[in-house]
XYZ file of C-alpha atoms in Angstrom:
583
model
C -6.198 4.501 20.418
C -4.131 7.639 20.634
C -3.312 9.228 17.304
C -1.194 12.349 17.084
C -1.095 14.715 14.152
C 0.658 18.023 14.041
C 2.109 16.976 17.415
C -1.310 17.402 19.046
C -3.165 14.362 20.496
C -6.543 13.578 18.954
C -8.844 10.590 19.353
C -9.010 8.403 16.224
C -12.549 8.110 14.900
C -12.553 4.840 13.294
C 31.309 5.903 6.595
C 30.530 2.649 4.922
C 32.452 -0.425 5.929
C 34.239 -1.695 2.839
C 34.210 -5.309 3.976
C 30.426 -5.145 4.298
C 29.816 -4.420 0.630
C 29.090 -6.980 -2.041
C 29.525 -5.874 -5.624
C 28.253 -7.509 -8.769
C 28.367 -6.350 -12.374
C 25.619 -7.353 -14.744
C 27.667 -8.474 -17.684
C 28.767 -7.169 -21.036
C 25.522 -6.342 -22.784
C 25.326 -2.781 -24.046
C 21.996 -0.982 -24.374
C 18.542 -2.231 -25.431
C 18.871 -4.488 -28.436
C 22.418 -3.151 -28.776
C 25.576 -5.161 -29.146
C 27.958 -7.129 -27.053
C 30.518 -4.641 -25.843
C 33.981 -5.103 -24.463
C 32.769 -4.149 -20.965
C 32.386 -6.969 -18.474
C 32.383 -6.589 -14.715
C 32.998 -3.176 -13.168
C 34.610 -0.140 -14.597
C 33.212 3.115 -15.933
C 35.611 4.870 -18.282
C 35.451 5.349 -22.046
C 33.949 8.050 -24.307
C 34.681 10.962 -21.997
C 32.271 13.772 -22.637
C 29.759 11.403 -24.245
C 29.242 9.251 -21.168
C 28.492 10.211 -17.584
C 28.528 8.168 -14.418
C 25.191 7.753 -12.641
C 24.771 6.827 -9.005
C 21.527 5.368 -7.626
C 21.243 4.974 -3.861
C 18.298 2.840 -2.739
C 16.478 1.702 0.379
C 13.312 -0.331 0.937
C 11.050 -1.491 3.766
C 12.167 1.263 6.140
C 8.953 0.930 8.181
C 9.582 4.091 10.181
C 12.628 2.748 12.002
C 14.005 6.150 12.939
C 15.685 5.374 16.235
C 19.074 3.742 16.543
C 18.005 1.208 19.132
C 19.494 -2.138 20.071
C 16.872 -4.143 18.167
C 18.442 -3.254 14.799
C 21.117 -5.873 14.290
C 22.729 -7.528 11.301
C 24.409 -10.968 11.042
C 28.157 -10.729 11.427
C 28.099 -7.348 13.164
C 28.634 -7.239 16.913
C 27.162 -3.768 17.361
C 23.636 -2.672 16.412
C 23.244 -1.043 13.013
C 20.820 1.339 11.312
C 19.008 4.372 12.642
C 17.990 7.403 10.583
C 20.832 9.549 11.943
C 23.414 7.103 10.614
C 21.623 6.082 7.424
C 21.458 9.766 6.421
C 25.180 10.182 7.055
C 26.078 7.078 5.057
C 23.964 8.262 2.139
C 25.513 11.735 2.270
C 29.004 10.238 2.292
C 28.165 7.990 -0.649
C 26.975 11.021 -2.644
C 30.188 12.991 -2.111
C 31.818 13.836 -5.441
C 28.951 12.333 -7.456
C 27.517 14.806 -9.986
C 24.718 12.513 -11.172
C 23.236 10.947 -8.049
C 19.692 10.283 -6.874
C 18.272 8.493 -3.841
C 15.239 6.240 -4.361
C 13.113 3.714 -2.484
C 11.004 0.640 -3.175
C 8.088 1.004 -0.773
C 6.977 0.219 2.771
C 8.726 3.316 4.032
C 5.823 3.773 6.448
C 3.378 1.402 8.111
C 4.084 -1.297 10.720
C 6.319 1.332 12.284
C 7.762 1.613 15.789
C 5.783 3.669 18.268
C 7.785 6.884 17.792
C 6.592 7.158 14.205
C 3.278 5.285 14.346
C 1.758 7.375 17.133
C 2.234 10.466 14.949
C 0.715 8.730 11.904
C 4.208 8.252 10.414
C 4.697 11.988 9.917
C 8.160 11.824 11.589
C 9.247 9.216 9.033
C 8.195 11.351 6.086
C 10.028 14.337 7.600
C 13.083 12.117 8.069
C 13.014 10.841 4.478
C 12.574 14.397 3.183
C 15.649 15.484 5.124
C 17.533 12.348 4.043
C 17.217 13.333 0.384
C 14.887 10.603 -0.905
C 13.702 11.830 -4.309
C 11.195 9.170 -5.345
C 9.637 5.951 -4.033
C 7.191 3.313 -5.119
C 4.320 2.572 -2.810
C 4.315 -0.720 -0.948
C 1.459 -2.623 0.631
C 2.016 -0.951 4.009
C 1.515 2.490 2.508
C -2.148 1.408 2.308
C -2.467 0.210 5.925
C -4.679 3.158 6.843
C -6.340 3.392 3.448
C -5.797 5.390 0.300
C -7.261 8.591 1.735
C -4.632 8.618 4.486
C -1.890 7.857 1.949
C -2.979 10.906 -0.027
C -2.721 12.986 3.156
C 0.773 11.643 3.755
C 1.751 12.644 0.219
C 0.023 16.037 0.086
C 0.107 17.078 3.735
C -2.506 19.033 5.681
C -2.719 22.146 7.830
C -0.283 20.691 10.388
C 1.977 18.602 8.154
C 3.797 19.454 4.924
C 3.674 15.983 3.397
C 6.269 14.189 1.275
C 8.784 16.184 -0.747
C 9.114 13.221 -3.105
C 6.569 11.532 -5.397
C 5.089 8.222 -4.327
C 4.631 6.182 -7.509
C 1.930 3.562 -8.061
C 1.722 2.685 -11.740
C -0.309 -0.468 -11.103
C -2.691 1.096 -8.559
C -5.701 2.036 -10.668
C -9.246 3.280 -10.311
C -11.525 0.321 -11.084
C -14.021 2.610 -12.804
C -11.591 4.386 -15.138
C -8.611 2.030 -15.353
C -6.342 5.001 -14.757
C -3.621 5.079 -12.079
C -4.562 7.012 -8.952
C -0.906 7.875 -8.291
C 1.841 9.034 -10.621
C 2.978 5.978 -12.616
C 6.501 7.272 -13.211
C 8.889 10.131 -12.536
C 11.792 11.385 -14.627
C 14.963 12.615 -12.964
C 16.455 15.358 -15.136
C 20.138 15.831 -14.476
C 22.351 18.518 -15.952
C 23.242 18.283 -19.603
C 20.008 16.630 -20.700
C 20.646 13.369 -18.843
C 17.267 11.789 -18.048
C 16.389 8.647 -16.086
C 12.810 7.399 -15.797
C 11.560 5.604 -12.680
C 8.427 3.429 -12.820
C 7.022 2.644 -9.365
C 4.736 -0.250 -8.420
C 3.550 -2.299 -5.476
C 2.964 -6.032 -5.654
C -0.150 -7.163 -7.489
C -1.294 -8.991 -4.358
C -1.515 -5.832 -2.243
C -5.309 -5.988 -2.234
C -5.141 -9.325 -0.411
C -2.905 -8.143 2.425
C -4.396 -4.782 3.390
C -7.822 -3.892 4.725
C -10.242 -3.706 1.822
C -12.266 -0.951 3.447
C -9.433 1.486 2.826
C -8.873 0.567 -0.831
C -12.433 0.351 -2.053
C -12.578 1.129 -5.765
C -8.896 0.413 -6.343
C -7.339 -2.397 -8.357
C -3.735 -3.614 -8.177
C -2.657 -4.766 -11.612
C -0.031 -7.129 -12.991
C 3.482 -5.833 -12.427
C 4.958 -6.976 -15.743
C 2.153 -5.668 -17.944
C 2.279 -2.343 -16.116
C 6.049 -1.984 -16.314
C 6.060 -2.844 -20.012
C 3.290 -0.344 -20.737
C 5.034 2.577 -19.064
C 8.484 1.627 -20.325
C 7.108 2.054 -23.866
C 5.530 5.359 -22.890
C 8.788 6.651 -21.450
C 10.676 5.597 -24.560
C 8.159 7.462 -26.733
C 8.923 10.531 -24.652
C 12.648 10.168 -25.298
C 13.547 8.561 -21.973
C 15.588 5.441 -22.711
C 17.244 4.928 -19.312
C 14.548 3.238 -17.225
C 14.566 1.902 -13.674
C 11.701 0.030 -12.017
C 11.060 0.527 -8.291
C 8.993 -2.511 -7.323
C 7.665 -3.491 -3.932
C 7.976 -7.203 -4.599
C 11.063 -9.300 -4.188
C 12.816 -12.599 -3.865
C 14.856 -14.775 -1.575
C 18.574 -15.524 -1.974
C 19.248 -19.258 -2.017
C 22.434 -21.252 -1.668
C 21.978 -23.306 -4.811
C 23.029 -22.001 -8.204
C 19.863 -20.951 -10.032
C 21.726 -19.195 -12.822
C 20.991 -15.737 -11.449
C 24.483 -14.758 -10.316
C 23.519 -13.366 -6.902
C 25.600 -12.073 -4.046
C 24.578 -11.207 -0.498
C 26.407 -9.764 2.472
C 26.485 -13.061 4.367
C 28.001 -14.808 1.350
C 25.367 -17.536 1.213
C 23.029 -16.256 -1.469
C 24.343 -17.367 -4.853
C 20.946 -17.968 -6.450
C 17.464 -16.430 -6.402
C 13.913 -17.665 -5.902
C 10.574 -15.995 -5.313
C 8.102 -13.861 -7.297
C 10.716 -11.411 -8.558
C 12.375 -14.064 -10.725
C 9.344 -14.486 -12.995
C 8.729 -10.752 -13.018
C 12.322 -9.929 -13.916
C 12.541 -12.571 -16.623
C 9.425 -11.256 -18.388
C 9.725 -7.487 -17.907
C 10.641 -5.621 -21.096
C 14.336 -5.252 -22.008
C 13.615 -1.510 -22.136
C 13.992 -1.597 -18.349
C 17.647 -1.385 -17.303
C 17.545 -1.995 -13.540
C 14.954 -3.333 -11.076
C 15.137 -2.193 -7.435
C 12.934 -4.360 -5.211
C 11.632 -4.822 -1.679
C 8.876 -6.531 0.334
C 10.724 -9.727 1.307
C 13.148 -7.900 3.655
C 16.037 -9.732 2.054
C 19.372 -8.360 0.925
C 20.790 -9.197 -2.490
C 22.419 -7.926 -5.656
C 21.586 -10.228 -8.556
C 21.787 -10.492 -12.302
C 18.611 -11.953 -13.821
C 18.363 -12.184 -17.617
C 15.675 -10.126 -19.332
C 13.414 -11.671 -22.040
C 16.139 -11.087 -24.637
C 18.570 -13.085 -22.491
C 20.612 -10.039 -21.488
C 21.851 -9.561 -17.930
C 19.917 -7.062 -15.799
C 20.589 -6.015 -12.211
C 18.019 -6.755 -9.476
C 18.668 -5.397 -5.965
C 17.161 -5.259 -2.484
C 18.514 -3.614 0.672
C 17.193 -5.730 3.548
C 14.849 -3.677 5.769
C 14.496 -1.091 8.537
C 17.319 1.098 7.215
C 19.980 -1.438 8.174
C 21.401 -1.593 4.623
C 21.485 0.649 1.575
C 22.200 -0.175 -2.058
C 24.594 1.737 -4.296
C 24.257 1.200 -8.048
C 26.822 2.743 -10.362
C 25.923 2.951 -14.033
C 27.251 4.595 -17.165
C 24.843 6.736 -19.181
C 25.605 7.243 -22.863
C 24.502 10.697 -24.036
C 24.354 9.544 -27.659
C 21.871 6.718 -27.039
C 20.360 8.441 -23.975
C 20.557 5.071 -22.336
C 22.299 3.147 -19.587
C 25.178 0.964 -20.791
C 24.322 -2.438 -19.353
C 27.926 -3.614 -19.431
C 28.836 -0.778 -17.092
C 26.368 -1.324 -14.264
C 27.639 -2.495 -10.898
C 25.966 -2.653 -7.514
C 26.752 -3.182 -3.867
C 24.943 -3.315 -0.561
C 26.429 -1.696 2.521
C 25.477 -2.194 6.150
C 24.612 1.068 7.936
C 27.118 0.987 10.759
C 27.063 3.529 13.574
C 30.748 4.431 13.420
C 29.936 7.683 11.598
C 28.697 11.002 12.943
C 24.969 11.329 13.480
C 23.231 13.541 10.936
C 22.118 16.732 12.766
C 18.865 17.133 10.796
C 17.808 13.621 11.788
C 18.842 14.229 15.386
C 16.639 17.334 15.437
C 13.632 15.297 14.245
C 14.195 12.683 16.948
C 14.669 15.377 19.595
C 11.387 16.984 18.572
C 9.209 13.888 18.524
C 10.968 11.724 21.114
C 9.727 13.454 24.290
C 6.164 13.646 22.947
C 6.169 9.967 22.065
C 7.697 9.031 25.411
C 4.970 10.897 27.243
C 2.229 9.218 25.206
C 3.762 5.760 25.409
C 5.008 5.537 28.986
C 1.577 4.870 30.463
C 1.531 1.419 32.082
C -1.471 -0.590 30.878
C -0.801 -3.894 32.652
C 1.770 -6.312 34.040
C 3.272 -9.518 32.649
C 5.008 -12.324 34.515
C 7.386 -13.388 31.754
C 8.293 -12.855 28.094
C 5.277 -13.455 25.837
C 6.636 -14.033 22.361
C 5.853 -14.638 18.724
C 6.857 -17.825 16.927
C 10.007 -18.341 14.922
C 7.755 -18.319 11.848
C 4.142 -17.485 10.990
C 3.462 -21.170 10.373
C 2.992 -22.145 14.014
C 0.946 -21.478 17.124
C 2.704 -19.041 19.486
C 1.973 -17.634 22.962
C 1.525 -13.969 22.036
C -0.881 -14.874 19.252
C -2.937 -16.927 21.697
C -2.981 -14.036 24.171
C -4.185 -11.569 21.541
C -6.872 -14.002 20.366
C -7.984 -14.369 23.991
C -8.173 -10.574 24.332
C -10.254 -10.202 21.183
C -12.648 -12.976 22.219
C -12.983 -11.478 25.723
C -13.761 -8.038 24.316
C -16.589 -9.424 22.158
C -17.967 -12.287 24.264
C -20.834 -10.340 25.846
C -24.090 -10.482 23.892
C -24.211 -6.726 23.392
C -20.544 -6.706 22.257
C -20.892 -9.427 19.630
C -21.711 -12.656 21.453
C -18.486 -14.256 20.222
C -17.872 -17.960 20.729
C -14.158 -17.682 20.004
C -11.609 -15.561 18.128
C -9.001 -16.098 15.407
C -5.981 -13.844 14.831
C -3.671 -13.568 11.801
C -0.009 -14.191 12.705
C 1.296 -11.325 10.548
C -0.638 -8.837 12.652
C 1.629 -9.552 15.628
C 4.669 -7.358 15.001
C 6.814 -7.574 18.154
C 7.340 -9.625 21.317
C 5.996 -8.451 24.678
C 9.098 -8.680 26.843
C 9.356 -8.748 30.635
C 12.551 -6.657 30.835
C 11.820 -4.247 27.987
C 11.584 -1.315 30.417
C 10.706 -1.550 34.080
C 10.523 -5.325 34.672
C 7.005 -6.634 34.313
C 5.416 -3.399 33.142
C 3.616 -3.415 29.799
C 3.377 0.157 28.520
C 1.108 1.574 25.877
C 4.097 2.007 23.550
C 4.981 -1.676 23.893
C 1.396 -2.809 23.361
C 1.054 -0.525 20.336
C 4.274 -1.922 18.853
C 2.830 -5.436 19.138
C -0.326 -4.382 17.217
C 0.336 -1.221 15.183
C -2.241 -1.572 12.389
C -5.317 -0.021 14.018
C -7.641 -2.791 12.865
C -11.074 -3.174 14.426
C -12.279 -6.374 16.026
C -15.247 -7.685 14.052
C -17.644 -10.447 15.104
C -19.349 -12.386 12.301
C -21.567 -15.408 11.743
C -19.741 -18.399 10.239
C -20.951 -21.946 9.814
C -18.882 -24.856 11.000
C -18.139 -25.642 7.354
C -16.845 -22.103 6.811
C -14.668 -22.334 9.920
C -13.118 -25.525 8.546
C -12.568 -23.778 5.214
C -10.826 -20.897 6.999
C -8.437 -23.334 8.680
C -7.795 -25.008 5.330
C -6.950 -21.599 3.860
C -3.999 -21.469 6.272
C -2.195 -23.840 3.901
C -0.334 -22.825 0.727
C -2.523 -22.306 -2.314
C -2.506 -20.714 -5.741
C -3.016 -17.337 -4.042
C -0.372 -17.683 -1.341
C 2.698 -19.887 -1.316
C 3.252 -19.833 2.453
C 1.500 -21.349 5.464
C -0.087 -18.848 7.851
C -1.365 -20.376 11.076
C -4.299 -18.532 12.614
C -3.866 -17.968 16.335
C -6.867 -19.251 18.295
C -8.508 -18.228 21.550
C -8.934 -20.500 24.559
C -11.587 -23.163 24.153
C -11.250 -23.645 20.399
C -9.128 -26.628 19.333
C -8.348 -28.701 16.251
C -5.746 -31.104 14.829
C -3.314 -30.374 11.993
C -1.884 -33.613 10.580
C 1.143 -32.720 8.455
C 1.566 -36.328 7.340
C -1.509 -35.901 5.126
C -1.712 -33.898 1.918
C -3.635 -30.814 0.831
C -6.582 -29.601 2.851
C -6.914 -33.043 4.465
C -4.156 -31.879 6.818
C -6.831 -30.017 8.778
C -8.651 -32.941 10.385
C -12.313 -32.080 9.839
C -13.799 -33.983 12.778
C -11.213 -32.566 15.218
C -12.646 -29.033 15.360
C -14.123 -28.427 18.801
C -15.352 -25.616 21.038
C -14.949 -26.265 24.754
C -14.679 -29.966 23.948
C -17.864 -30.106 21.883
C -17.511 -30.864 18.136
C -17.988 -28.011 15.700
C -20.982 -28.956 13.537
C -20.779 -28.142 9.825
C -24.324 -26.773 9.576
C -24.333 -24.878 12.870
C -23.682 -21.130 12.982
C -21.066 -19.705 15.329
C -20.093 -16.162 16.269
C -16.401 -15.703 15.464
C -14.274 -12.633 16.188
C -11.562 -11.656 13.728
C -9.951 -8.323 12.922
C -11.128 -6.067 10.113
C -8.158 -7.094 7.952
C -9.228 -10.737 8.055
C -12.903 -9.799 7.791
C -12.108 -8.350 4.360
C -10.457 -11.620 3.259
C -6.924 -10.445 3.985
C -3.960 -12.828 3.628
C -6.143 -14.888 1.231
C -8.517 -15.990 3.996
C -11.356 -15.345 1.608
C -14.024 -17.239 3.516
C -14.025 -14.612 6.272
C -15.399 -12.075 3.796
C -18.530 -14.260 3.626
C -19.237 -13.740 7.329
C -22.688 -12.311 8.029
C -24.224 -10.149 10.771
C -21.040 -8.164 11.249
C -20.624 -6.171 14.433
C -17.619 -3.867 14.709
C -16.024 -3.494 18.119
C -12.979 -1.722 19.526
C -9.638 -1.174 17.852
C -7.519 -4.294 18.279
C -4.845 -2.457 20.256
C -7.513 -1.079 22.608
C -8.975 -4.543 23.153
C -5.498 -5.843 23.975
C -4.830 -2.923 26.318
C -8.113 -3.470 28.167
C -7.431 -7.192 28.519
C -3.990 -6.590 30.015
C -5.449 -4.035 32.418
C -8.134 -6.508 33.523
C -6.044 -9.671 33.857
C -2.477 -8.413 34.222
C -2.419 -6.641 37.552
C 0.723 -5.812 39.499
C -0.304 -8.293 42.203
C -1.213 -10.999 39.688
C 0.640 -10.438 36.382
C -0.425 -12.306 33.284
C 1.711 -15.149 31.948
C 2.223 -16.670 28.507
C -0.646 -18.972 27.474
C 0.299 -22.620 27.138
C 0.484 -23.979 23.615
C -1.619 -26.910 22.436
C -4.819 -25.362 21.207
C -3.600 -26.623 17.843
C -2.496 -30.257 17.971
C 0.182 -30.866 15.348
C 0.888 -34.390 14.120
C 3.953 -35.241 12.081
């Protein structure tokens, strides 16, 4: 795989639209353990000289989406949205006339990025965020895609790269040996006149289950609520009463009324579900506002804190398509945010504003280099080869990638694999026939499909362990969603959705080339290094023995396309049916 740092190739060793805004106020509670004030929705005002108006601008899940391309769309908008040039302009316009403003983020700013950023190890994205005025961010799970050592390089820089101008916070990311955080747990923004706001940053507790364990060895991801409560007390002891949590975990707006007083841009989200609800309802009342991410949803909600007082929870969709503006009153006497005077809105990043010149300069610098690296044709396809509508189904591109990984490890000296399994979340984009020159699959397109730089790993698993892996596709205490493993040609089984629990995976249906998989027999199975570490709660894969590491997954895919997708005989989308679904 090509990796570019300091813009030199090296080989890897291992104006806001008013109608688009939704605004919600969080109610009439004033302060922490304070009193019911006359406030209510909206409005700043009152106690001039003793109160100041704060502005928090927030983004999340940017994922290196620097370019303003046609893929960035938003429901209800005819034209594409987003792009760093326009996001920067919108943020700058929102800051105009605001004396007490800061721009923050809730993680996944890098990782799973488009080719332009990923091929330069996300350095262009960090440069973009620096120029955009981001002052602090929590880490998200994707900040750990290439391991903690690489995250430290991103933060600190190296001889070719200056690093982040802003602190990446990880209060719940701790050293297992010492119990101490390995990143700054919080950051205090000190405005003029002694106004101070503390920001506690965290990623989701489950991060260790969804990133490669090899890169986070020795790290522990702790409970979000316990961590937030601990550092909220510490900030208060230091005289910081205004506290905001930046959390890379989120929720899902729902149509039914759940008592959480939510609003979303499409007008459908009146309630809230998902992990953030529990977290918000049990996080200390010392915390005034919670800015979230991870679920790629857009919402502005009011969720009561443990004392029953309204508290704002926000999320700004993903990929820089939306930003959040939170307006809050800070009382200099209590050194705290007045809860009755907090309002928030989300705004779609339209492209009807001037492009920010600093962002344009970054794109102009990296664009030609990325184009040169990515324009190489690696193979030819006969039609669109796509992902599924969800991760809970078999889909053609997943089958193709599983085929490529099995092919790359089938030879005895390469692993002796009998078949391969691929996690659906590792497939990040469709492989489209007309994406550039019709039929050509370029390195940039292939990289965008598989941007995580995982290795293919072949392991010994018994038939019983293979069945257990398929059962771990289903929701469990560790994961509330179904993730269907994509399977290579020759491996088949039946999933009967009319049954309950793990019985849905029909045990005697597992077969390899028509022959039943025997529980006590040992098979050579290829997976990627993320799954081999038990990622996505497929814990049984971590038990695999006799591991043999092969190529990077993107290289295996590239080689497969070159071998079987020639210009004279382009490769088509595999037929579905390796998984037989009943019900």
